[in-house]
Short mmCIF file of C-alpha atoms in Angstrom, two decimals:
data_model
loop_
_atom_site.label_atom_id
_atom_site.label_comp_id
_atom_site.label_asym_id
_atom_site.label_seq_id
_atom_site.Cartn_x
_atom_site.Cartn_y
_atom_site.Cartn_z
CA MET A 1 13.94 -3.40 -15.42
CA ARG A 2 15.09 0.17 -16.31
CA SER A 3 15.07 2.97 -13.81
CA ILE A 4 11.77 4.88 -13.72
CA ALA A 5 13.47 8.21 -13.47
CA ARG A 6 15.90 7.47 -16.37
CA THR A 7 13.12 6.15 -18.66
CA PHE A 8 10.86 9.05 -17.74
CA ALA A 9 13.60 11.64 -18.40
CA LEU A 10 14.64 10.01 -21.76
CA SER A 11 11.07 9.70 -22.95
CA LEU A 12 10.29 13.27 -22.01
CA GLY A 13 13.52 14.45 -23.63
CA ILE A 14 12.73 12.74 -26.95
CA ALA A 15 9.16 14.10 -26.86
CA ALA A 16 10.46 17.63 -26.09
CA THR A 17 13.00 17.51 -28.90
CA ALA A 18 10.27 16.48 -31.35
CA ILE A 19 8.05 19.27 -30.08
CA PHE A 20 10.84 21.81 -30.50
CA LEU A 21 11.51 20.75 -34.06
CA ILE A 22 7.82 20.90 -34.93
CA MET A 23 7.50 24.34 -33.37
CA LEU A 24 10.56 25.56 -35.25
CA GLY A 25 9.21 24.28 -38.50
CA LEU A 26 5.75 25.92 -37.85
CA PHE A 27 7.47 29.14 -37.02
CA MET A 28 9.39 29.22 -40.15
CA TRP A 29 6.32 28.12 -42.18
CA ARG A 30 4.00 30.72 -40.58
CA TYR A 31 6.31 33.70 -41.08
CA PRO A 32 4.58 37.06 -41.49
CA MET A 33 4.43 37.94 -45.17
CA GLU A 34 6.87 40.77 -44.84
CA GLU A 35 9.32 38.52 -42.90
CA ARG A 36 9.01 35.79 -45.61
CA GLU A 37 9.64 38.25 -48.32
CA PHE A 38 12.78 39.56 -46.45
CA ARG A 39 13.99 35.99 -46.03
CA ALA A 40 13.36 35.17 -49.76
CA CYS A 41 15.20 38.45 -50.62
CA ARG A 42 18.21 37.24 -48.67
CA VAL A 43 18.18 33.86 -50.51
CA VAL A 44 17.87 35.45 -53.96
CA VAL A 45 20.60 38.02 -53.25
CA ALA A 46 22.91 35.19 -52.08
CA VAL A 47 22.18 33.24 -55.34
CA LEU A 48 22.89 36.36 -57.57
CA ASP A 49 25.97 37.30 -55.61
CA ARG A 50 27.51 33.94 -56.12
CA ALA A 51 26.57 33.96 -59.82
CA THR A 52 27.92 37.52 -60.62
CA ASP A 53 31.44 37.96 -61.89
CA ILE A 54 33.16 41.31 -62.44
CA GLU A 55 36.29 41.35 -64.58
CA GLY A 56 37.53 44.79 -65.60
CA GLN A 57 34.68 46.58 -67.30
CA ASN A 58 32.57 43.44 -67.75
CA LEU A 59 29.81 42.27 -65.47
CA THR A 60 28.46 38.76 -66.07
CA VAL A 61 25.75 36.81 -64.36
CA ARG A 62 26.54 33.13 -64.85
CA PRO A 63 23.72 30.54 -65.21
CA THR A 64 24.46 28.65 -62.03
CA ARG A 65 22.32 25.68 -60.95
CA ALA A 66 20.68 27.67 -58.12
CA LEU A 67 19.88 30.51 -60.42
CA GLU A 68 18.40 28.32 -63.09
CA GLU A 69 16.16 26.63 -60.44
CA LEU A 70 15.08 30.06 -59.28
CA LYS A 71 14.15 31.03 -62.87
CA ALA A 72 12.28 27.78 -63.37
CA ASP A 73 10.30 28.22 -60.18
CA SER A 74 9.63 32.03 -60.90
CA PRO A 75 7.94 32.58 -64.26
CA ASN A 76 7.61 36.34 -63.58
CA LEU A 77 11.12 36.79 -62.21
CA TRP A 78 13.11 39.87 -63.06
CA TYR A 79 16.32 41.23 -61.73
CA VAL A 80 18.84 44.00 -62.36
CA VAL A 81 22.46 43.70 -61.31
CA SER A 82 24.73 46.79 -61.49
CA ALA A 83 28.21 47.78 -60.43
CA GLY A 84 29.10 51.36 -61.32
CA ASP A 85 28.14 51.87 -64.93
CA MET A 86 27.90 48.14 -65.66
CA VAL A 87 24.46 46.63 -65.67
CA SER A 88 23.06 43.14 -66.31
CA GLU A 89 19.33 42.66 -66.55
CA TYR A 90 16.92 39.74 -66.81
CA GLY A 91 13.12 39.88 -67.49
CA SER A 92 13.16 43.60 -68.31
CA GLU A 93 9.79 43.25 -70.08
CA ARG A 94 8.24 42.26 -66.74
CA ARG A 95 10.04 44.88 -64.61
CA PRO A 96 7.71 47.66 -63.39
CA ALA A 97 8.81 51.22 -62.82
CA LEU A 98 11.26 51.48 -59.94
CA PRO A 99 11.76 54.32 -57.55
CA PHE A 100 15.53 54.17 -57.97
CA ALA A 101 17.66 55.12 -60.98
CA PHE A 102 20.80 53.30 -62.20
CA PRO A 103 23.51 53.36 -61.19
CA TYR A 104 22.29 53.24 -57.52
CA HIS A 105 24.37 54.48 -54.73
CA GLY A 106 23.33 53.76 -51.14
CA PRO A 107 24.31 52.06 -47.89
CA ILE A 108 25.26 48.41 -47.84
CA GLY A 109 22.47 46.10 -46.80
CA SER A 110 19.20 44.71 -48.02
CA SER A 111 15.54 45.59 -47.76
CA VAL A 112 12.16 45.21 -49.53
CA PHE A 113 10.44 48.14 -51.24
CA ASN A 114 7.30 48.84 -53.17
CA THR A 115 7.24 49.61 -56.88
CA LEU A 116 5.99 52.97 -58.08
CA ASP A 117 2.52 51.65 -58.90
CA GLN A 118 2.27 50.08 -55.40
CA LYS A 119 1.10 46.79 -56.89
CA SER A 120 4.14 44.66 -56.06
CA THR A 121 7.34 44.63 -54.11
CA PHE A 122 10.96 44.11 -54.99
CA CYS A 123 14.21 43.38 -53.15
CA LEU A 124 17.04 45.75 -53.06
CA ALA A 125 20.50 44.69 -51.81
CA VAL A 126 23.91 46.33 -51.88
CA VAL A 127 27.14 44.44 -51.18
CA GLN A 128 30.72 45.52 -51.35
CA ARG A 129 32.67 43.79 -54.10
CA GLY A 130 36.27 45.09 -53.97
CA SER A 131 36.27 48.84 -54.67
CA LEU A 132 32.82 48.65 -56.27
CA GLN A 133 29.34 48.34 -54.82
CA LEU A 134 27.26 45.53 -56.32
CA THR A 135 23.67 46.53 -56.41
CA MET A 136 20.85 43.93 -56.97
CA MET A 137 17.21 44.56 -57.49
CA VAL A 138 14.91 41.41 -57.73
CA GLY A 139 11.19 41.13 -58.21
CA GLU A 140 8.58 38.33 -58.22
CA PRO A 141 10.92 35.53 -56.94
CA GLN A 142 9.29 32.23 -56.01
CA VAL A 143 11.71 30.69 -53.52
CA ARG A 144 11.09 27.19 -52.23
CA PHE A 145 10.45 26.82 -48.48
CA GLY A 146 13.30 24.27 -48.13
CA ARG A 147 15.80 26.85 -49.53
CA ILE A 148 14.53 29.50 -47.16
CA ALA A 149 14.70 27.15 -44.25
CA ARG A 150 18.16 26.01 -45.15
CA ASN A 151 19.37 29.55 -45.49
CA PHE A 152 17.70 30.51 -42.21
CA LEU A 153 19.36 27.56 -40.40
CA ILE A 154 22.80 28.33 -41.75
CA ARG A 155 22.51 31.99 -40.67
CA SER A 156 20.93 31.30 -37.34
CA VAL A 157 22.62 27.95 -36.37
CA PHE A 158 24.32 29.43 -33.26
CA SER A 159 21.11 31.06 -31.91
CA ILE A 160 19.13 27.88 -32.58
CA MET A 161 21.64 25.78 -30.81
CA LEU A 162 21.51 28.04 -27.72
CA LEU A 163 17.81 28.00 -27.73
CA ALA A 164 17.75 24.23 -28.13
CA LEU A 165 20.21 23.77 -25.23
CA ALA A 166 18.11 26.06 -23.06
CA PHE A 167 14.95 24.19 -23.93
CA ALA A 168 16.61 20.79 -23.36
CA ALA A 169 18.03 21.89 -20.07
CA THR A 170 14.59 23.17 -18.90
CA VAL A 171 13.00 19.93 -19.95
CA ALA A 172 15.81 17.86 -18.27
CA VAL A 173 15.41 19.72 -15.03
CA GLY A 174 11.62 19.40 -15.09
CA ALA A 175 11.90 15.72 -15.93
CA ALA A 176 14.43 15.16 -13.09
CA LEU A 177 12.25 16.99 -10.55
CA ALA A 178 9.13 15.09 -11.69
CA ALA A 179 10.96 11.72 -11.57
CA ARG A 180 12.31 12.63 -8.15
CA PHE A 181 8.78 13.36 -6.96
CA VAL A 182 7.60 9.97 -8.20
CA SER A 183 10.55 8.09 -6.78
CA ARG A 184 10.05 9.75 -3.41
CA GLY A 185 6.45 8.60 -3.44
CA ILE A 186 7.59 5.10 -4.25
CA GLU A 187 10.25 5.27 -1.48
CA ARG A 188 7.71 6.40 1.09
CA VAL A 189 5.44 3.43 0.11
CA ALA A 190 8.47 1.02 0.33
CA LEU A 191 9.45 2.37 3.67
CA ARG A 192 5.98 1.92 5.05
CA ALA A 193 5.83 -1.67 3.62
CA LEU A 194 9.17 -2.46 5.22
CA ALA A 195 7.93 -1.13 8.57
CA ILE A 196 5.19 -3.83 8.55
CA ASP A 197 6.07 -6.81 10.71
CA PRO A 198 6.23 -9.93 8.43
CA ALA A 199 5.13 -12.07 11.42
CA ALA A 200 2.02 -9.98 11.89
CA PRO A 201 1.38 -7.97 8.68
CA GLN A 202 -1.95 -6.43 9.73
CA GLY A 203 -0.56 -2.93 9.68
CA LEU A 204 -1.85 -1.59 6.31
CA ILE A 205 -0.53 1.46 4.40
CA SER A 206 -2.85 4.46 4.57
CA LEU A 207 -4.03 5.56 1.12
CA SER A 208 -4.02 9.22 2.33
CA GLU A 209 -0.23 9.10 2.64
CA VAL A 210 0.57 8.21 -0.95
CA PRO A 211 0.30 10.02 -4.28
CA ARG A 212 -2.83 9.39 -6.33
CA GLU A 213 -0.94 7.56 -9.03
CA LEU A 214 0.38 4.97 -6.47
CA LYS A 215 -2.98 4.32 -4.77
CA PRO A 216 -3.84 1.32 -7.03
CA LEU A 217 -0.42 -0.26 -6.17
CA VAL A 218 -0.88 0.43 -2.41
CA ASP A 219 -4.43 -0.93 -2.50
CA ALA A 220 -3.13 -4.11 -4.07
CA LEU A 221 -0.34 -4.32 -1.44
CA ASN A 222 -2.91 -3.88 1.32
CA ARG A 223 -5.05 -6.66 -0.06
CA ALA A 224 -1.95 -8.93 -0.25
CA PHE A 225 -0.96 -8.10 3.29
CA GLY A 226 -4.50 -8.83 4.47
CA GLU A 227 -4.43 -12.22 2.76
CA ILE A 228 -1.05 -13.08 4.20
CA ASP A 229 -2.12 -12.08 7.66
CA ALA A 230 -5.27 -14.25 7.43
CA TYR A 231 -3.20 -17.18 6.18
CA ILE A 232 -0.66 -16.72 8.96
CA ARG A 233 -3.38 -16.54 11.64
CA MET A 234 -5.12 -19.66 10.22
CA GLN A 235 -1.77 -21.53 10.11
CA ARG A 236 -0.93 -20.57 13.73
CA ARG A 237 -4.43 -21.39 14.99
CA PHE A 238 -4.21 -24.83 13.39
CA LEU A 239 -0.79 -25.43 14.79
CA GLY A 240 -1.91 -24.39 18.32
CA ASN A 241 -5.12 -26.41 18.10
CA ALA A 242 -3.31 -29.56 16.85
CA ALA A 243 -0.65 -29.41 19.55
CA HIS A 244 -3.32 -28.77 22.28
CA GLN A 245 -5.48 -31.70 21.01
CA LEU A 246 -2.43 -34.08 20.95
CA ARG A 247 -1.50 -33.53 24.58
CA THR A 248 -4.27 -35.59 26.13
CA PRO A 249 -3.80 -38.65 23.86
CA LEU A 250 -0.05 -38.55 24.57
CA THR A 251 -0.68 -38.44 28.34
CA LEU A 252 -2.94 -41.50 28.04
CA LEU A 253 -0.44 -43.24 25.81
CA ARG A 254 2.36 -42.75 28.33
CA ALA A 255 0.20 -44.13 31.09
CA LYS A 256 -0.44 -47.27 28.96
CA VAL A 257 3.27 -47.70 28.19
CA GLU A 258 3.92 -48.25 31.90
CA ASP A 259 1.98 -51.58 31.58
CA VAL A 260 4.22 -52.97 28.87
CA PRO A 261 5.99 -56.07 30.38
CA ASP A 262 9.07 -56.10 28.13
CA PRO A 263 11.57 -53.65 29.67
CA VAL A 264 13.47 -53.11 26.42
CA LEU A 265 10.35 -52.36 24.48
CA LYS A 266 9.05 -50.22 27.32
CA ALA A 267 12.21 -48.16 27.41
CA GLU A 268 12.08 -47.49 23.59
CA LEU A 269 8.33 -46.59 23.86
CA VAL A 270 8.97 -44.24 26.77
CA ARG A 271 11.80 -42.63 24.84
CA ASP A 272 9.60 -42.12 21.78
CA VAL A 273 6.61 -40.87 23.71
CA ARG A 274 8.84 -38.42 25.59
CA ARG A 275 10.27 -37.15 22.35
CA LEU A 276 6.82 -36.79 20.78
CA THR A 277 5.55 -34.98 23.89
CA SER A 278 8.51 -32.65 23.65
CA LEU A 279 7.67 -31.85 20.01
CA VAL A 280 3.99 -31.25 20.80
CA SER A 281 4.91 -28.90 23.66
CA ALA A 282 7.32 -27.03 21.39
CA MET A 283 4.60 -26.71 18.71
CA LEU A 284 2.16 -25.33 21.28
CA ASP A 285 4.69 -22.89 22.79
CA LEU A 286 5.71 -21.74 19.35
CA ALA A 287 2.05 -21.04 18.42
CA ARG A 288 1.52 -19.05 21.58
CA LEU A 289 4.77 -17.20 21.11
CA GLN A 290 4.00 -16.24 17.49
CA ASN A 291 0.52 -15.08 18.50
CA HIS A 292 2.00 -12.96 21.21
CA ALA A 293 -0.07 -14.86 23.80
CA ILE A 294 3.09 -15.17 25.98
CA GLU A 295 5.10 -12.19 27.17
CA LYS A 296 8.89 -12.45 26.97
CA ARG A 297 10.65 -12.19 30.29
CA PRO A 298 14.28 -12.40 31.57
CA ILE A 299 15.12 -16.09 31.99
CA ASP A 300 18.24 -17.82 33.23
CA LEU A 301 19.66 -20.34 30.64
CA GLY A 302 21.61 -22.04 33.46
CA ASP A 303 18.49 -23.03 35.35
CA ILE A 304 16.86 -24.27 32.14
CA ALA A 305 19.90 -26.24 31.11
CA ARG A 306 20.16 -27.99 34.50
CA ASP A 307 16.54 -28.89 34.44
CA VAL A 308 16.60 -30.28 30.88
CA LEU A 309 19.80 -32.29 31.48
CA ALA A 310 18.25 -33.74 34.65
CA ASP A 311 15.15 -34.81 32.73
CA PHE A 312 17.28 -36.60 30.14
CA GLY A 313 19.59 -38.17 32.81
CA PRO A 314 17.85 -41.55 32.99
CA SER A 315 17.76 -41.91 29.14
CA ALA A 316 21.35 -40.96 28.85
CA LEU A 317 22.34 -43.39 31.60
CA ASP A 318 20.52 -46.19 29.66
CA ALA A 319 22.36 -45.27 26.50
CA GLY A 320 25.72 -45.17 28.28
CA ILE A 321 26.22 -41.40 27.48
CA GLU A 322 27.54 -38.88 30.01
CA LEU A 323 25.73 -35.52 30.25
CA SER A 324 27.73 -32.56 31.49
CA LEU A 325 27.15 -28.79 31.93
CA GLU A 326 29.90 -26.20 31.40
CA GLN A 327 29.92 -22.40 31.24
CA ALA A 328 32.17 -19.86 29.52
CA GLY A 329 32.44 -16.97 31.91
CA GLN A 330 30.58 -15.98 35.04
CA GLY A 331 26.84 -16.41 35.34
CA PRO A 332 23.93 -15.92 35.46
CA PHE A 333 23.28 -16.17 31.70
CA MET A 334 20.14 -14.10 31.15
CA VAL A 335 18.13 -13.72 27.94
CA GLN A 336 14.78 -12.28 27.14
CA GLY A 337 12.37 -15.07 26.13
CA VAL A 338 9.57 -17.46 26.99
CA ASP A 339 10.73 -20.12 29.56
CA ALA A 340 8.62 -22.97 28.25
CA ALA A 341 9.53 -22.38 24.52
CA VAL A 342 13.27 -22.20 25.38
CA ARG A 343 13.00 -25.41 27.45
CA SER A 344 11.33 -27.15 24.53
CA ALA A 345 13.99 -26.00 22.08
CA LEU A 346 16.80 -27.12 24.33
CA ALA A 347 15.11 -30.44 25.11
CA ASN A 348 14.78 -31.02 21.45
CA LEU A 349 18.50 -30.52 20.90
CA VAL A 350 19.53 -32.79 23.73
CA GLY A 351 17.01 -35.50 22.68
CA ASN A 352 18.19 -35.22 19.10
CA ALA A 353 21.82 -35.72 20.25
CA LEU A 354 20.92 -38.77 22.35
CA ILE A 355 19.11 -40.37 19.46
CA HIS A 356 21.30 -39.49 16.48
CA ALA A 357 24.76 -39.00 17.83
CA HIS A 358 26.09 -42.44 16.84
CA GLY A 359 29.04 -43.66 18.92
CA ALA A 360 28.92 -40.68 21.30
CA ARG A 361 30.13 -41.12 24.83
CA ARG A 362 29.60 -37.65 26.08
CA ILE A 363 27.13 -34.69 25.47
CA THR A 364 28.12 -31.34 26.82
CA ALA A 365 25.94 -28.26 27.24
CA THR A 366 28.01 -25.03 27.30
CA LEU A 367 26.59 -21.78 28.51
CA SER A 368 27.87 -18.43 27.20
CA ARG A 369 26.74 -14.84 26.82
CA GLU A 370 25.48 -15.63 23.28
CA GLY A 371 23.34 -18.60 24.34
CA ILE A 372 23.82 -22.34 24.86
CA SER A 373 25.33 -25.02 22.66
CA ILE A 374 25.01 -28.85 22.74
CA ASP A 375 28.21 -30.72 21.74
CA ASP A 376 28.59 -34.49 21.22
CA ASP A 377 31.68 -36.55 20.45
CA GLY A 378 29.89 -38.87 18.09
CA ALA A 379 30.56 -39.81 14.46
CA GLY A 380 29.39 -36.43 13.15
CA LEU A 381 27.54 -35.70 10.00
CA PRO A 382 28.50 -36.00 6.30
CA ASP A 383 29.72 -32.83 4.65
CA GLY A 384 26.93 -30.55 3.49
CA VAL A 385 24.16 -32.07 5.58
CA GLU A 386 23.94 -29.34 8.23
CA HIS A 387 21.74 -26.98 6.21
CA GLY A 388 19.22 -29.76 5.43
CA LEU A 389 18.73 -30.71 9.07
CA ILE A 390 16.66 -27.58 9.89
CA GLU A 391 14.25 -28.25 7.01
CA PRO A 392 10.93 -29.90 7.97
CA PHE A 393 10.88 -33.73 8.07
CA ARG A 394 14.73 -34.06 8.08
CA THR A 395 16.84 -35.43 10.92
CA GLY A 396 20.42 -36.62 11.38
CA ASN A 397 19.69 -40.09 9.96
CA THR A 398 17.04 -38.74 7.49
CA ALA A 399 14.61 -41.39 8.65
CA GLY A 400 13.03 -40.03 11.82
CA ASP A 401 9.95 -37.93 12.49
CA GLY A 402 12.05 -34.94 11.56
CA ALA A 403 10.09 -31.81 12.53
CA GLY A 404 12.05 -31.14 15.69
CA LEU A 405 14.91 -28.93 14.49
CA SER A 406 12.69 -26.90 12.12
CA ILE A 407 10.45 -26.08 15.15
CA VAL A 408 13.56 -25.09 17.14
CA ARG A 409 14.53 -22.79 14.34
CA GLU A 410 11.14 -21.18 14.41
CA ILE A 411 11.30 -20.83 18.22
CA MET A 412 14.67 -19.07 17.90
CA ALA A 413 13.42 -16.83 15.09
CA ALA A 414 10.51 -15.74 17.35
CA HIS A 415 13.11 -14.83 19.93
CA GLY A 416 15.12 -12.90 17.43
CA GLY A 417 17.91 -15.43 17.53
CA GLU A 418 18.97 -18.34 15.40
CA LEU A 419 19.87 -22.07 15.42
CA LEU A 420 23.46 -22.89 14.27
CA ILE A 421 24.68 -26.32 13.40
CA SER A 422 28.24 -27.35 12.72
CA SER A 423 29.66 -30.80 12.25
CA ALA A 424 32.43 -32.80 10.74
CA PRO A 425 32.85 -36.53 10.11
CA GLY A 426 34.51 -38.15 13.11
CA ARG A 427 34.53 -34.93 15.16
CA GLY A 428 30.96 -34.80 16.53
CA THR A 429 28.21 -32.21 16.07
CA THR A 430 27.53 -28.83 17.75
CA MET A 431 24.04 -27.29 17.85
CA SER A 432 23.75 -23.80 19.25
CA LEU A 433 20.97 -21.51 20.34
CA HIS A 434 22.13 -18.00 19.75
CA PHE A 435 20.11 -15.18 21.32
CA PRO A 436 20.20 -11.46 20.48
CA VAL A 437 22.33 -9.13 22.49
CA THR A 438 20.93 -8.62 25.99
CA THR A 439 19.11 -5.30 26.45
CA ALA A 440 19.84 -2.88 29.26
CA PRO A 441 17.04 -3.99 31.57
CA THR A 442 18.35 -7.57 31.45
CA ARG A 443 21.86 -6.36 32.28
CA SER A 444 20.64 -4.52 35.30
CA LEU A 445 18.78 -7.65 36.37
CA GLN A 446 22.06 -9.61 36.10
CA LEU A 447 23.78 -7.09 38.33
CA ASP A 448 21.01 -7.44 40.88
CA LEU A 449 21.32 -11.22 40.92
CA GLN A 450 25.02 -11.05 41.27
CA ALA A 451 24.75 -8.63 44.16
CA ARG A 452 22.47 -11.11 45.94
#
């Protein structure tokens, strides 16, 4: 789509040029009578001057094409051309009495005079031709408008160009200022729209802060924001209600699993129920976090990591996998967040590694200033699979329940962080929870804890 300012300036420039040409044509067409007569006099004098030849004592007016057209258009035309004692005359029977005698001697130039009977006018022009003065008197010429306009344009081309440039510059400046005003209004609306939180778009744009022309657009944006806000609230409410309602059946199911006599089947059911419980808890925490029902506080990733690894210790022991905790640098490792949501996210990563890290013998949780990462030494993932893992209903083996990593991604997004996955065939998989840079209050809390 073209630029609004450029399109506006171009359109206005074309319109202004057309208006200028129309005004110029009307100006030339609506000359005062005296002015038109003077312009016609100049045209006729130019025609006669080009048609007159003086050789020795002979003065001849040649029948040029322009002169013949003038005679055809002017049935009452008459003229007298003289140079010294030489005279050439046309239409003498139609010539009225003139106030000047021949030969005429006067200043060089041209003007329009009245005849002696005051019933008509005639044109008198004197030009210098060598050592002689060529005098021309013309009456009753009928000059076409096109010839007058052409002669006027030729004589005034420089002045017209200057006037046109000044007019065009004025229009261009006005168009640029008007386009800038429109673009600034659009920029203000865009900035207000960008300031609205996508996660909670209930902050509408005030119609009193935008130009009148943009109010329909802003009103449509406000309606769209309202619909998006209602949809997001409905989706979060459904997610929270579903997670809350699933907790009780899962608790009852876990109690019934304890009565299963087959130890192998019981272990599998316990693992599945535990993972499902972790997902439901993560969904509920995510819903509360997105609805701002839980306030973010400084939390220690080290404490959370130790608790989560301890919870998964029995499952790892049954699977023959070693769990370990390492840290890069001195702790504590503090972040701003919701304790329960971060625990759910980390438990999801550890549980995902225990289930899908085929051939793994060790899973390591590494703490750092950026967050925490879960590494396994399993078979890894095929090339290009990492991005698909965080999509809903996708897991490492593409056959599981699948919503876990997508929920982890949403939890991290609610914390202003991100979930990163890197893997290579035969080299294991690394899943990291990266949190934003710690703010100043959190750093002061770290110093207090270290001092203790």
